Tab-separated table of C-alpha atoms in Angstrom:
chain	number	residue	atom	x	y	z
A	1	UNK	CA	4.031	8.713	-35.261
A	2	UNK	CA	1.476	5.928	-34.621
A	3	UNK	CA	-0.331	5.571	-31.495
A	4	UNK	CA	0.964	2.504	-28.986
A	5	UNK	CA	-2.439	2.144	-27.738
A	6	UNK	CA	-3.887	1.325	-31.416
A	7	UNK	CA	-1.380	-0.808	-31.983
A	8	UNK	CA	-1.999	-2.695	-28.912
A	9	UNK	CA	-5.867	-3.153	-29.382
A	10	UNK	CA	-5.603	-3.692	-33.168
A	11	UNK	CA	-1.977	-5.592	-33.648
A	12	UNK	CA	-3.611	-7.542	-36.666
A	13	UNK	CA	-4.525	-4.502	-38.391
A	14	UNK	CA	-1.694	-2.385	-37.656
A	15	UNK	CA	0.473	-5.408	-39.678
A	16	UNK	CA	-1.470	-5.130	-42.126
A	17	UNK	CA	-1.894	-1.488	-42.833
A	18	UNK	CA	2.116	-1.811	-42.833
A	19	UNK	CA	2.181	-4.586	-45.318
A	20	UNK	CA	-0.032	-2.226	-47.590
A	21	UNK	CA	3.514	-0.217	-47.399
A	22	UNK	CA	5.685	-3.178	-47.614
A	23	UNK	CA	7.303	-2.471	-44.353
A	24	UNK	CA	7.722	-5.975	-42.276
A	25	UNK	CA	7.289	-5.311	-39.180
A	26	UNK	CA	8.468	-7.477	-35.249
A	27	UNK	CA	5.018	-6.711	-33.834
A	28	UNK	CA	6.033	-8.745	-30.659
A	29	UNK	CA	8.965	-6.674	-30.559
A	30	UNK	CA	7.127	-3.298	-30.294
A	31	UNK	CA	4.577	-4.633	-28.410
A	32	UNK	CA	7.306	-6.476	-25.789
A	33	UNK	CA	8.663	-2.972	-25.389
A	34	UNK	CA	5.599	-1.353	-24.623
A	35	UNK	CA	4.588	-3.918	-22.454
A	36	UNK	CA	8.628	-3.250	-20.152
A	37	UNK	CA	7.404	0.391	-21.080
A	38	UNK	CA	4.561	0.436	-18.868
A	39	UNK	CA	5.598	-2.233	-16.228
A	40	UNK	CA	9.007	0.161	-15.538
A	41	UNK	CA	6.610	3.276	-15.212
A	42	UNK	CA	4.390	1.673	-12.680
A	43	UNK	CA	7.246	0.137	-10.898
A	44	UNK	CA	9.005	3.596	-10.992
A	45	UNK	CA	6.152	5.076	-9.725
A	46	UNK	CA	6.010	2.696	-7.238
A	47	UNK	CA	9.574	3.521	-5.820
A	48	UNK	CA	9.319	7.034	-5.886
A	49	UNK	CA	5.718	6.651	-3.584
A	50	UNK	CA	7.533	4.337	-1.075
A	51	UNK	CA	10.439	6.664	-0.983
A	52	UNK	CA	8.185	9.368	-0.311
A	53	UNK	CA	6.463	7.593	2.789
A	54	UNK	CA	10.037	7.125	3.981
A	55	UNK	CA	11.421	10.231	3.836
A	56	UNK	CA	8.357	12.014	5.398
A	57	UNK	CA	8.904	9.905	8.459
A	58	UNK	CA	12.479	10.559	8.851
A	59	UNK	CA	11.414	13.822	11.184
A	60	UNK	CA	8.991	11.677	13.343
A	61	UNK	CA	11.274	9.146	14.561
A	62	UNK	CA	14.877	10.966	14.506
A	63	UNK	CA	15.081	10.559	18.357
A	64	UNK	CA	15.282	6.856	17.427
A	65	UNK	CA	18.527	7.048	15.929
A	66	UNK	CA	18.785	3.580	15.054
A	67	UNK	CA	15.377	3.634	13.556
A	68	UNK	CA	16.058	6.477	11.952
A	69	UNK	CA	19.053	5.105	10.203
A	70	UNK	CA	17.373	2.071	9.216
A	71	UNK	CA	14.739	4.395	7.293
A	72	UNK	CA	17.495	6.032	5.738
A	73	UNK	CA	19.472	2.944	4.248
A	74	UNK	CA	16.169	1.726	2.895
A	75	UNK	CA	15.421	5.048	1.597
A	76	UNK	CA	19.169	5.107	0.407
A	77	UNK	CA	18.935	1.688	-1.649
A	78	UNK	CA	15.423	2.594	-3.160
A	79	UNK	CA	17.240	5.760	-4.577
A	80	UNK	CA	19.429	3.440	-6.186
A	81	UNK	CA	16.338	1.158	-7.307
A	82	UNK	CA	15.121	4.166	-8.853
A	83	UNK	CA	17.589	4.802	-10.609
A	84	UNK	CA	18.336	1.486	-11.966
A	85	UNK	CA	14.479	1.709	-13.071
A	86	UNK	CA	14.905	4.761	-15.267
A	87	UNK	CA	17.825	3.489	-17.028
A	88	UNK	CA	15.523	0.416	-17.807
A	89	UNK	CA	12.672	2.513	-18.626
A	90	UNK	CA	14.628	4.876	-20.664
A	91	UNK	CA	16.181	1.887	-22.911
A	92	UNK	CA	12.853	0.867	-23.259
A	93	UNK	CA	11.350	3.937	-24.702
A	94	UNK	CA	14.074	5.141	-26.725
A	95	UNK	CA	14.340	1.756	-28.685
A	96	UNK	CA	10.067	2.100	-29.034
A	97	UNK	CA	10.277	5.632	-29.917
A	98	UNK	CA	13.192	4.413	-32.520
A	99	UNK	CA	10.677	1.686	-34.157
A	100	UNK	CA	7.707	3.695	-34.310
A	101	UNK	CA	9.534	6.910	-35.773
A	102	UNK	CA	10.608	5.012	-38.685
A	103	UNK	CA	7.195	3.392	-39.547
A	104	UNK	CA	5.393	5.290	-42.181
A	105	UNK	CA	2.010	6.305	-42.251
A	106	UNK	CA	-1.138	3.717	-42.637
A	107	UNK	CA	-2.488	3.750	-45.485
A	108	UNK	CA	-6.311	5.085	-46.058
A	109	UNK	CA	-8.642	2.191	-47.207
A	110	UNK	CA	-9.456	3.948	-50.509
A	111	UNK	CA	-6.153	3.977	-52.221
A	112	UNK	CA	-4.361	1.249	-54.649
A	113	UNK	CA	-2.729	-1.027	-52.978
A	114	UNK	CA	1.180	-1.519	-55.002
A	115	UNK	CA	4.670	-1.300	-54.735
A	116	UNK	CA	5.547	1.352	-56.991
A	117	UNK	CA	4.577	3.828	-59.289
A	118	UNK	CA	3.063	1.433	-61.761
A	119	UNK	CA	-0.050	0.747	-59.174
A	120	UNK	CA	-1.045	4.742	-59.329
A	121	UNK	CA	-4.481	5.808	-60.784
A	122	UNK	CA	-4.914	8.840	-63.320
A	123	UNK	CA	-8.153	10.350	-61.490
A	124	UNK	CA	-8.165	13.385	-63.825
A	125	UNK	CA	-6.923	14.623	-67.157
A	126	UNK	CA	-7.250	17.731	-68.625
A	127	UNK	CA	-8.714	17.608	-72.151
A	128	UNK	CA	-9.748	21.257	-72.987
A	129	UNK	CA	-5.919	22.548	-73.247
A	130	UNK	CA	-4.339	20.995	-76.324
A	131	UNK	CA	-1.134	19.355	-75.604
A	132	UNK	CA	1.826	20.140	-77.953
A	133	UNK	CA	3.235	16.547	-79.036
A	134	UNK	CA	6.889	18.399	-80.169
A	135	UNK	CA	9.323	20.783	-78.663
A	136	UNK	CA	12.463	21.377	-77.778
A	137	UNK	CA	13.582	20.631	-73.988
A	138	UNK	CA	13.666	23.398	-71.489
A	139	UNK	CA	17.065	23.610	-71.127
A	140	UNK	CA	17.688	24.105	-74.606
A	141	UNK	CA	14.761	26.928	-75.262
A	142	UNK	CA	16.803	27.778	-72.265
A	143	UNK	CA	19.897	28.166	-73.308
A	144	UNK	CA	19.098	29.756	-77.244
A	145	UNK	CA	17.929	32.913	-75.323
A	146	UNK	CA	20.768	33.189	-73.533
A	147	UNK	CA	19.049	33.429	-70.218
A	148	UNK	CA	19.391	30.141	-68.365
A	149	UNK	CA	22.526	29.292	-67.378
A	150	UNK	CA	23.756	25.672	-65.853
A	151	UNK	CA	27.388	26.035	-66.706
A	152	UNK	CA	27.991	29.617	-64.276
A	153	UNK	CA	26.028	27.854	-61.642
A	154	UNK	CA	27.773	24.665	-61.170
A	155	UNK	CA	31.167	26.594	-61.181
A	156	UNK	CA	30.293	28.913	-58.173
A	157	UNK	CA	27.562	25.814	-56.464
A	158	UNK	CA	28.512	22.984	-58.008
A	159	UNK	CA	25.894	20.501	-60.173
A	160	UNK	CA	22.236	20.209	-60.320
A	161	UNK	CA	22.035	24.425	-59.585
A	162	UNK	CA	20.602	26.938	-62.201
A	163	UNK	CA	20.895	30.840	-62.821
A	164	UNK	CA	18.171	32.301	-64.403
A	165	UNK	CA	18.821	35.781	-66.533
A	166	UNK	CA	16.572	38.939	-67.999
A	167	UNK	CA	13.141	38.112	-68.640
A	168	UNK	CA	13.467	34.410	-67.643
A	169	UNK	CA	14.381	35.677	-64.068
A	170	UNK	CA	11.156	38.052	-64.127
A	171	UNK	CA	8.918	34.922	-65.494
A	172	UNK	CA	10.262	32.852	-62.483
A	173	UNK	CA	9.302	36.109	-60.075
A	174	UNK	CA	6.166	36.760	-62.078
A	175	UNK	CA	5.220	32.887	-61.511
A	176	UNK	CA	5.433	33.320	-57.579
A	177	UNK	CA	3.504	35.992	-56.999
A	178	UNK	CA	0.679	34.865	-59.110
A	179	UNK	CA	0.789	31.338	-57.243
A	180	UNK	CA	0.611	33.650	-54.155
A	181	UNK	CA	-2.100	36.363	-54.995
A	182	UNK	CA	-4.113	33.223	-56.157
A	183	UNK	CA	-4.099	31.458	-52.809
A	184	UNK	CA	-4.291	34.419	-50.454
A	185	UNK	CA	-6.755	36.318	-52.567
A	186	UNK	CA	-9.026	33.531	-54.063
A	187	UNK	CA	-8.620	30.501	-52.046
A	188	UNK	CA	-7.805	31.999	-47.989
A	189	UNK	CA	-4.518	31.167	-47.244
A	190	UNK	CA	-2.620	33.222	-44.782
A	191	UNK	CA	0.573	34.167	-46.223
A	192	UNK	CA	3.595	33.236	-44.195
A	193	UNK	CA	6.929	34.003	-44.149
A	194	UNK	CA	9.174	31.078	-42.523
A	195	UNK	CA	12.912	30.486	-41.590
A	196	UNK	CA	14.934	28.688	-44.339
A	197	UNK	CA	17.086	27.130	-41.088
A	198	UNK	CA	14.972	24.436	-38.887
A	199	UNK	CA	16.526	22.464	-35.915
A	200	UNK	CA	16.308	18.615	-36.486
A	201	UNK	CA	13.554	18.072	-34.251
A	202	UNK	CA	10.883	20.091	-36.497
A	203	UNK	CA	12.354	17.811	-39.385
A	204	UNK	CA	11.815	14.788	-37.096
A	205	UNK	CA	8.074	16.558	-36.384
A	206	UNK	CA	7.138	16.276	-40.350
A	207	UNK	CA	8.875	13.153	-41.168
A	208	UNK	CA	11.871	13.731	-42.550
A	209	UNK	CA	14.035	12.596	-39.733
A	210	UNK	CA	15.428	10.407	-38.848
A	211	UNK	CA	14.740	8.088	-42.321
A	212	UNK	CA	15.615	10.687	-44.624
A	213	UNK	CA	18.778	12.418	-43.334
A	214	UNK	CA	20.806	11.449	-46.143
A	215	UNK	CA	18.346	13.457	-48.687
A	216	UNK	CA	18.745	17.042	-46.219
A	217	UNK	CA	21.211	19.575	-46.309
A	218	UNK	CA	22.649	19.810	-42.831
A	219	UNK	CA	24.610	23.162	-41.905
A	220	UNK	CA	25.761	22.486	-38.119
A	221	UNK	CA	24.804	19.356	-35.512
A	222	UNK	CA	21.285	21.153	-35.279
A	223	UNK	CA	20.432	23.229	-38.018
A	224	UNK	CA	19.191	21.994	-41.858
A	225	UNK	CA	18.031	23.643	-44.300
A	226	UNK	CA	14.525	22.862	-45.323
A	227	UNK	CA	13.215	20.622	-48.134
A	228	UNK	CA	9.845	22.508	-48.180
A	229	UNK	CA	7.952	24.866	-46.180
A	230	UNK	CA	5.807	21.977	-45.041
A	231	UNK	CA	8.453	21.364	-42.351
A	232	UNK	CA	8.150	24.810	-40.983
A	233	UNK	CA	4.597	25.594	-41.536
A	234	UNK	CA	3.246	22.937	-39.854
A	235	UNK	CA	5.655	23.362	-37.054
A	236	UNK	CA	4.217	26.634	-36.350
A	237	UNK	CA	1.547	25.711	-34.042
A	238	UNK	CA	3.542	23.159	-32.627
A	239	UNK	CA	2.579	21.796	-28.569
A	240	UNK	CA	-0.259	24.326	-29.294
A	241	UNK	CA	-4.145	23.218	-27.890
A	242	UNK	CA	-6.411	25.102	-30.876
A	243	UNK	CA	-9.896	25.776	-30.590
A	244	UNK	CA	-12.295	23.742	-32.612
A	245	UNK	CA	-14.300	26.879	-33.999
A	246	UNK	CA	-10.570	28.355	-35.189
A	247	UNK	CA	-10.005	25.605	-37.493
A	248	UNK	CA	-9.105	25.331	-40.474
A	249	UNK	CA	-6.036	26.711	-40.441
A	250	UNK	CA	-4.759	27.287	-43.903
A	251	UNK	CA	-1.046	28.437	-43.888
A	252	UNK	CA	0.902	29.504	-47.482
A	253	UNK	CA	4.720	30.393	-48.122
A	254	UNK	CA	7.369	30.450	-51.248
A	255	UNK	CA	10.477	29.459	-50.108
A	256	UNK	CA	13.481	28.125	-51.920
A	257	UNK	CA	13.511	24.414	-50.670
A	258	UNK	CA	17.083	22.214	-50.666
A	259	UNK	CA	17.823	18.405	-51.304
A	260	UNK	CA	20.716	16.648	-51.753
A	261	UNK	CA	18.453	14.493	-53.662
A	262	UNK	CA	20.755	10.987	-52.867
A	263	UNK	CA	17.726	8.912	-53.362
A	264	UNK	CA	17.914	10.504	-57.036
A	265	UNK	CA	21.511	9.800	-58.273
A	266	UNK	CA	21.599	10.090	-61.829
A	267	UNK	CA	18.585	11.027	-62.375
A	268	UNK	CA	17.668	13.951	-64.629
A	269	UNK	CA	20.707	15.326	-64.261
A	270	UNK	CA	19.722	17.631	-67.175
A	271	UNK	CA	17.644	20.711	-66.923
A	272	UNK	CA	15.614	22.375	-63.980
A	273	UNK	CA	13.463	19.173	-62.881
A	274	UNK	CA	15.970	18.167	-60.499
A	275	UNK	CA	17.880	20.893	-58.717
A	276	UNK	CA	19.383	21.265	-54.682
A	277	UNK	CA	17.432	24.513	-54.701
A	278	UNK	CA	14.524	25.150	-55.945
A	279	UNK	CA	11.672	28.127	-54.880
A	280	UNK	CA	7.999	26.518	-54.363
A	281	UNK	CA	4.774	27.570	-52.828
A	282	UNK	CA	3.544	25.493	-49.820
A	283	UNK	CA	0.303	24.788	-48.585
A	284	UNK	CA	-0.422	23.538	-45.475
A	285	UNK	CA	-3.935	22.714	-43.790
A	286	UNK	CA	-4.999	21.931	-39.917
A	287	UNK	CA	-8.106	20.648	-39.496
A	288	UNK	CA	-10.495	18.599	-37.399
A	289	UNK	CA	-10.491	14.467	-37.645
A	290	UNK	CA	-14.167	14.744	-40.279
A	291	UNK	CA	-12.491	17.304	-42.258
A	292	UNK	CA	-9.253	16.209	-43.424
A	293	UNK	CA	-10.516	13.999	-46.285
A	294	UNK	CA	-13.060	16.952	-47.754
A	295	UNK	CA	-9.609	19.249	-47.577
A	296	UNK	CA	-7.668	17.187	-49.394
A	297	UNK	CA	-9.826	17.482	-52.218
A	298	UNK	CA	-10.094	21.214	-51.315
A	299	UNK	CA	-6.215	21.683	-51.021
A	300	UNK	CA	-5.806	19.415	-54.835
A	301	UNK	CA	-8.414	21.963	-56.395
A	302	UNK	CA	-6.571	24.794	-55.138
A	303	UNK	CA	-3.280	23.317	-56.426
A	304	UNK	CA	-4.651	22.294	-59.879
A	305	UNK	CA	-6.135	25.898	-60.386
A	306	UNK	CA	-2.538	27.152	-60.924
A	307	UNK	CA	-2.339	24.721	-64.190
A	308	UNK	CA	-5.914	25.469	-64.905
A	309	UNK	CA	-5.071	29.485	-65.262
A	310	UNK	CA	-1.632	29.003	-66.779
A	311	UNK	CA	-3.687	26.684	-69.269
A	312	UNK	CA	-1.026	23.812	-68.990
A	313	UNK	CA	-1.955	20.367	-69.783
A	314	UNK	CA	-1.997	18.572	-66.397
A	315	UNK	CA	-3.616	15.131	-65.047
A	316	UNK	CA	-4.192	14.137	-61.253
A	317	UNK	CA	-3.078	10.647	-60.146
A	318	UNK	CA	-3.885	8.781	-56.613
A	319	UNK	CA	-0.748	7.200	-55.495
A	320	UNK	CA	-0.372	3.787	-54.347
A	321	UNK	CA	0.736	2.408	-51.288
A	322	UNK	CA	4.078	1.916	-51.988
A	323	UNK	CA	4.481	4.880	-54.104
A	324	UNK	CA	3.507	7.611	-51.490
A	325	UNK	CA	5.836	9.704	-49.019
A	326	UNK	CA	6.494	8.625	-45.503
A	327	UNK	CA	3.741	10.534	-43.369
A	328	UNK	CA	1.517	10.770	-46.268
A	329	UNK	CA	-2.247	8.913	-45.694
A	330	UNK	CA	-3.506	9.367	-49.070
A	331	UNK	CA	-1.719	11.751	-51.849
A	332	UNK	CA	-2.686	12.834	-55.273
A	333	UNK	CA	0.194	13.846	-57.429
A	334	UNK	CA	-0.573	16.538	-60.037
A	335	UNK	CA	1.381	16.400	-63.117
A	336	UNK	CA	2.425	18.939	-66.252
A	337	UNK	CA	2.788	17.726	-69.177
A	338	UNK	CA	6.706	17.875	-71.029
A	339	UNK	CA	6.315	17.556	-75.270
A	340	UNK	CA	10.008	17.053	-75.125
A	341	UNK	CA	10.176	14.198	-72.715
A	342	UNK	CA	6.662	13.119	-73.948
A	343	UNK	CA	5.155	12.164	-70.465
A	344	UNK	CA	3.707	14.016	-67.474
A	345	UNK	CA	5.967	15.168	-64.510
A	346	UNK	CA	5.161	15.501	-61.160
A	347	UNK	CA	4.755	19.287	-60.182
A	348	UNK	CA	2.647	19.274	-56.680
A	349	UNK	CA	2.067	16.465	-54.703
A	350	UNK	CA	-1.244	17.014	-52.100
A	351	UNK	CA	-1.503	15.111	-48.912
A	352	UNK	CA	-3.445	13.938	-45.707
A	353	UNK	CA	-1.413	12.922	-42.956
A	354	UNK	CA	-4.147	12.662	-40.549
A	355	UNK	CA	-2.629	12.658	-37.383
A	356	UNK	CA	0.352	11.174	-37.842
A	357	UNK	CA	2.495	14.675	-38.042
A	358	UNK	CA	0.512	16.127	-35.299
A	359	UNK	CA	1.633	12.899	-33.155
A	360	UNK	CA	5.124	13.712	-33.404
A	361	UNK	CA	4.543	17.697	-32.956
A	362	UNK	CA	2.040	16.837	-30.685
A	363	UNK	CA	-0.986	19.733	-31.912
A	364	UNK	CA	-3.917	18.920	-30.671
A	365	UNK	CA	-7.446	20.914	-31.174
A	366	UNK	CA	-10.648	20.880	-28.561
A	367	UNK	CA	-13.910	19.828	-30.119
A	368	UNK	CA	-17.555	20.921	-28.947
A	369	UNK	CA	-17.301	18.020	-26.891
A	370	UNK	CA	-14.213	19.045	-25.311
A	371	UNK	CA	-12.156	16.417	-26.056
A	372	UNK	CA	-8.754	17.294	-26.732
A	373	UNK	CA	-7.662	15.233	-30.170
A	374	UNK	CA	-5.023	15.135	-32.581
A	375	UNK	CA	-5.285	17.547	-35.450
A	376	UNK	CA	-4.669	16.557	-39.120
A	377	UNK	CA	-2.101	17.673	-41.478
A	378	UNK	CA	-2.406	18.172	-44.861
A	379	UNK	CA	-0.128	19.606	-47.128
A	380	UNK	CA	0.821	19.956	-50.633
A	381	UNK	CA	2.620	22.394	-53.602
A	382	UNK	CA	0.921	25.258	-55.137
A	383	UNK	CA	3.189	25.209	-56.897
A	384	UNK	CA	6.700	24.231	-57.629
A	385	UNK	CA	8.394	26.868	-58.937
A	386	UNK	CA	11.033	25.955	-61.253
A	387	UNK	CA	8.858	23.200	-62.654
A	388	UNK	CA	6.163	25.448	-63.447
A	389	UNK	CA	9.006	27.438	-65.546
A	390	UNK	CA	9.615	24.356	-67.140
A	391	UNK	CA	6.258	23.309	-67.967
A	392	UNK	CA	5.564	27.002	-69.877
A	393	UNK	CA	8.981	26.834	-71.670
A	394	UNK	CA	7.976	23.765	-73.223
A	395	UNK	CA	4.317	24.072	-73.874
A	396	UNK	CA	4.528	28.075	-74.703
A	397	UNK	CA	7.332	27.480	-77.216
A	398	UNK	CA	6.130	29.434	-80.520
A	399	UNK	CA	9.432	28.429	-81.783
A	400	UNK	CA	13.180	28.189	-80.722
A	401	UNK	CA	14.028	31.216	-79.539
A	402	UNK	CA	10.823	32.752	-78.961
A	403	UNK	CA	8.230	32.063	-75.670
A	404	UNK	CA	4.874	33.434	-75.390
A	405	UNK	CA	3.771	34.269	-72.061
A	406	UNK	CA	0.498	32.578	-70.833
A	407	UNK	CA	-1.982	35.073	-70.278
A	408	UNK	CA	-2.869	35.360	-66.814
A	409	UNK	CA	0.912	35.785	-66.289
A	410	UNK	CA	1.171	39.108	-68.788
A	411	UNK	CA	-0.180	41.628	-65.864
A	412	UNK	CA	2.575	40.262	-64.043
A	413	UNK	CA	5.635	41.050	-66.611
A	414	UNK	CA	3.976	44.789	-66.984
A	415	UNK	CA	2.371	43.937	-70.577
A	416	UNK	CA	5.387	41.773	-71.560
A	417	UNK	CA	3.573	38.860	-73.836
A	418	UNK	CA	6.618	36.886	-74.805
A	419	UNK	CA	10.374	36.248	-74.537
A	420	UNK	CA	12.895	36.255	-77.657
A	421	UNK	CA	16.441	37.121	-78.703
């Protein structure tokens, strides 16, 4: 969430930082509220002190009983002051709270500036792995060997759900716990096991609430099912003071994620790219205010390596403005290439939020100084799953009924060094 006091002091640049994301904004609105905000608290306060006087003199002058029942009306219809002051005061923060929680991120200076995907910038492209030009899809590699299977699926779950068979099944398993050894053995992470349940106000910590509901899977009046591990690994320290010389904190997890995906309708309804479930490996990053830039690039590198080792053709591209998630600063999506759809598909997306998550969880960290300040957020796949399965079926295709298994993967299938009929 943004700060009030920012947006106070810098209105001008708050608008535009928001017309970078092609949100219009009533910045006399918010700033009206704030303004009834803070002149209900101090009248509040107020009330409550001259209430207090009051009362405390009751006992001194109860001999006096017509004093003393003066003092007590007056106390009496102050009560009722107060009370008519927190109603105000409430009305006035929750319709601030209800602005600012559906205002995405600012933008950081250093990205392009567009409405949509059109405005992103390739950053990086792979050019020592060959990319295959032909192929058959995924689904249909998929379906030849008998061992992925869209039509069982949707009768027991419905559409846009796969079940993987036999050695396709062990590829999938054999993919997550490479992704896994990589990060916690190579690049630090602290492996984490998380809920797949959350309560609505860890969603509404991370972003997804309240202007994404219709996207989430919602079980009971409190309970969703997560989207991505993001939502409960960076919950986990959440209303939590950390120590400057603790930081960073660098958090991993595979979990199958869930999405309705309504923004999506009809939109590669074929295959595994877009399913309701789907297993990925989450990183997530807290760091200090100076850091959170060098850890993006950090947390990308770490993300990329999983392409780099399965030797997939892959590029890195800086998101625009427009294009980027809600409580996303900067992002850099990294992308596999597909022969059969002849283009690159997202398969990670890595992210600075700054402070903007930590707002909303409120997570703060002490510095040397000891200031206590907002932590930043970063977070980002490494990777997804079921795209990575996707991305080897159609660039590991020796023909079609026969896979070969990328190398660093073999260990992992007990010698195994490809998949056929």
């Amino acid at each position: 969430m943004h700060d009030i006091n920012f947006i106070r002091k810098y209105k001008n640049e708050f608008i535009k930082s928001m017309d970078k994301r092609f949100i219009k904004i009533n910045i006399e609105e918010i700033l009206d509220l704030d303004k009834k905000k803070r002149n209900f608290t101090f009248e509040l306060q107020e009330l409550q002190n001259q209430r207090n006087v009051l009362s405390k003199s009751i006992p001194e002058i109860k001999n006096n009983v017509q004093e003393a029942a003066k003092v007590i009306s007056k106390v009496n219809n102050i009560k009722e002051d107060i009370k008519n002051t927190e109603k105000k005061l409430l009305k006035a923060s929750v319709k601030l709270e209800e602005i600012l929680l559906n205002l995405p991120n600012s933008p950081s200076s250093d990205i392009p500036v567009g409405r949509d995907d059109s405005f992103n910038k390739v950053v990086f492209q792979s050019k020592e792995i060959n990319k295959k030009e032909t192929g058959l899809p995924h689904d249909e590699i998929g379906n030849n060997l008998d061992m992925m299977d869209f039509e069982s699926a949707s009768k027991i779950s419905g559409s846009r759900f796969v079940i993987l068979k036999s050695k396709l099944a062990r590829l999938e398993r054999a993919l997550c716990n490479f992704m896994l050894d990589l990060h916690i053995n190579e690049h630090g992470y602290e492996e984490i096991s998380t809920p797949h349940l959350t309560k609505d106000t860890a969603l509404l910590g991370t972003g997804q609430l309240p202007k994404f509901e219709e996207d989430l899977f919602s079980v009971s009046s409190n309970k969703w099912l997560i989207p991505t591990a993001e939502v409960t690994l960076t919950n986990i320290n959440k209303g939590k003071i950390l120590l400057d010389n603790k930081l960073p904190i660098r958090y991993v997890a595979l979990t199958n994620c869930f999405r309705s995906e309504a923004g999506a309708a009809g939109k590669d309804t074929k295959g595994m790219i877009r399913l309701h479930e789907f297993k990925k490996v989450e990183l997530v990053s807290l760091v200090s205010k100076e850091d959170s830039y060098q850890e993006l690039e950090r947390l990308t590198k770490c993300a990329s390596k999983v392409l780099e080792l399965l030797e997939i053709p892959y590029r890195v591209t800086l998101l625009s403005s427009g294009d980027m998630g809600f409580s996303a600063s900067k992002t850099y999506d990294i992308e596999v290439w597909l022969p059969s759809q002849k283009k690159y598909r997202e398969v990670s997306s890595c992210s600075n939020c700054e402070d903007f998550q930590a707002r909303r969880i409120n997570i703060k960290y002490k510095n040397n100084n000891n200031e206590k300040l907002f932590i930043h957020t970063l977070n980002g796949s490494g990777v997804a799953v079921g795209r990575a399965l996707v991305a080897i079926l159609e660039n590991y295709q020796i023909n079609e009924n026969t896979i070969k298994i990328p190398n660093v993967l073999i260990k992992y299938m007990d010698g195994i060094n490809k998949i056929e009929i």
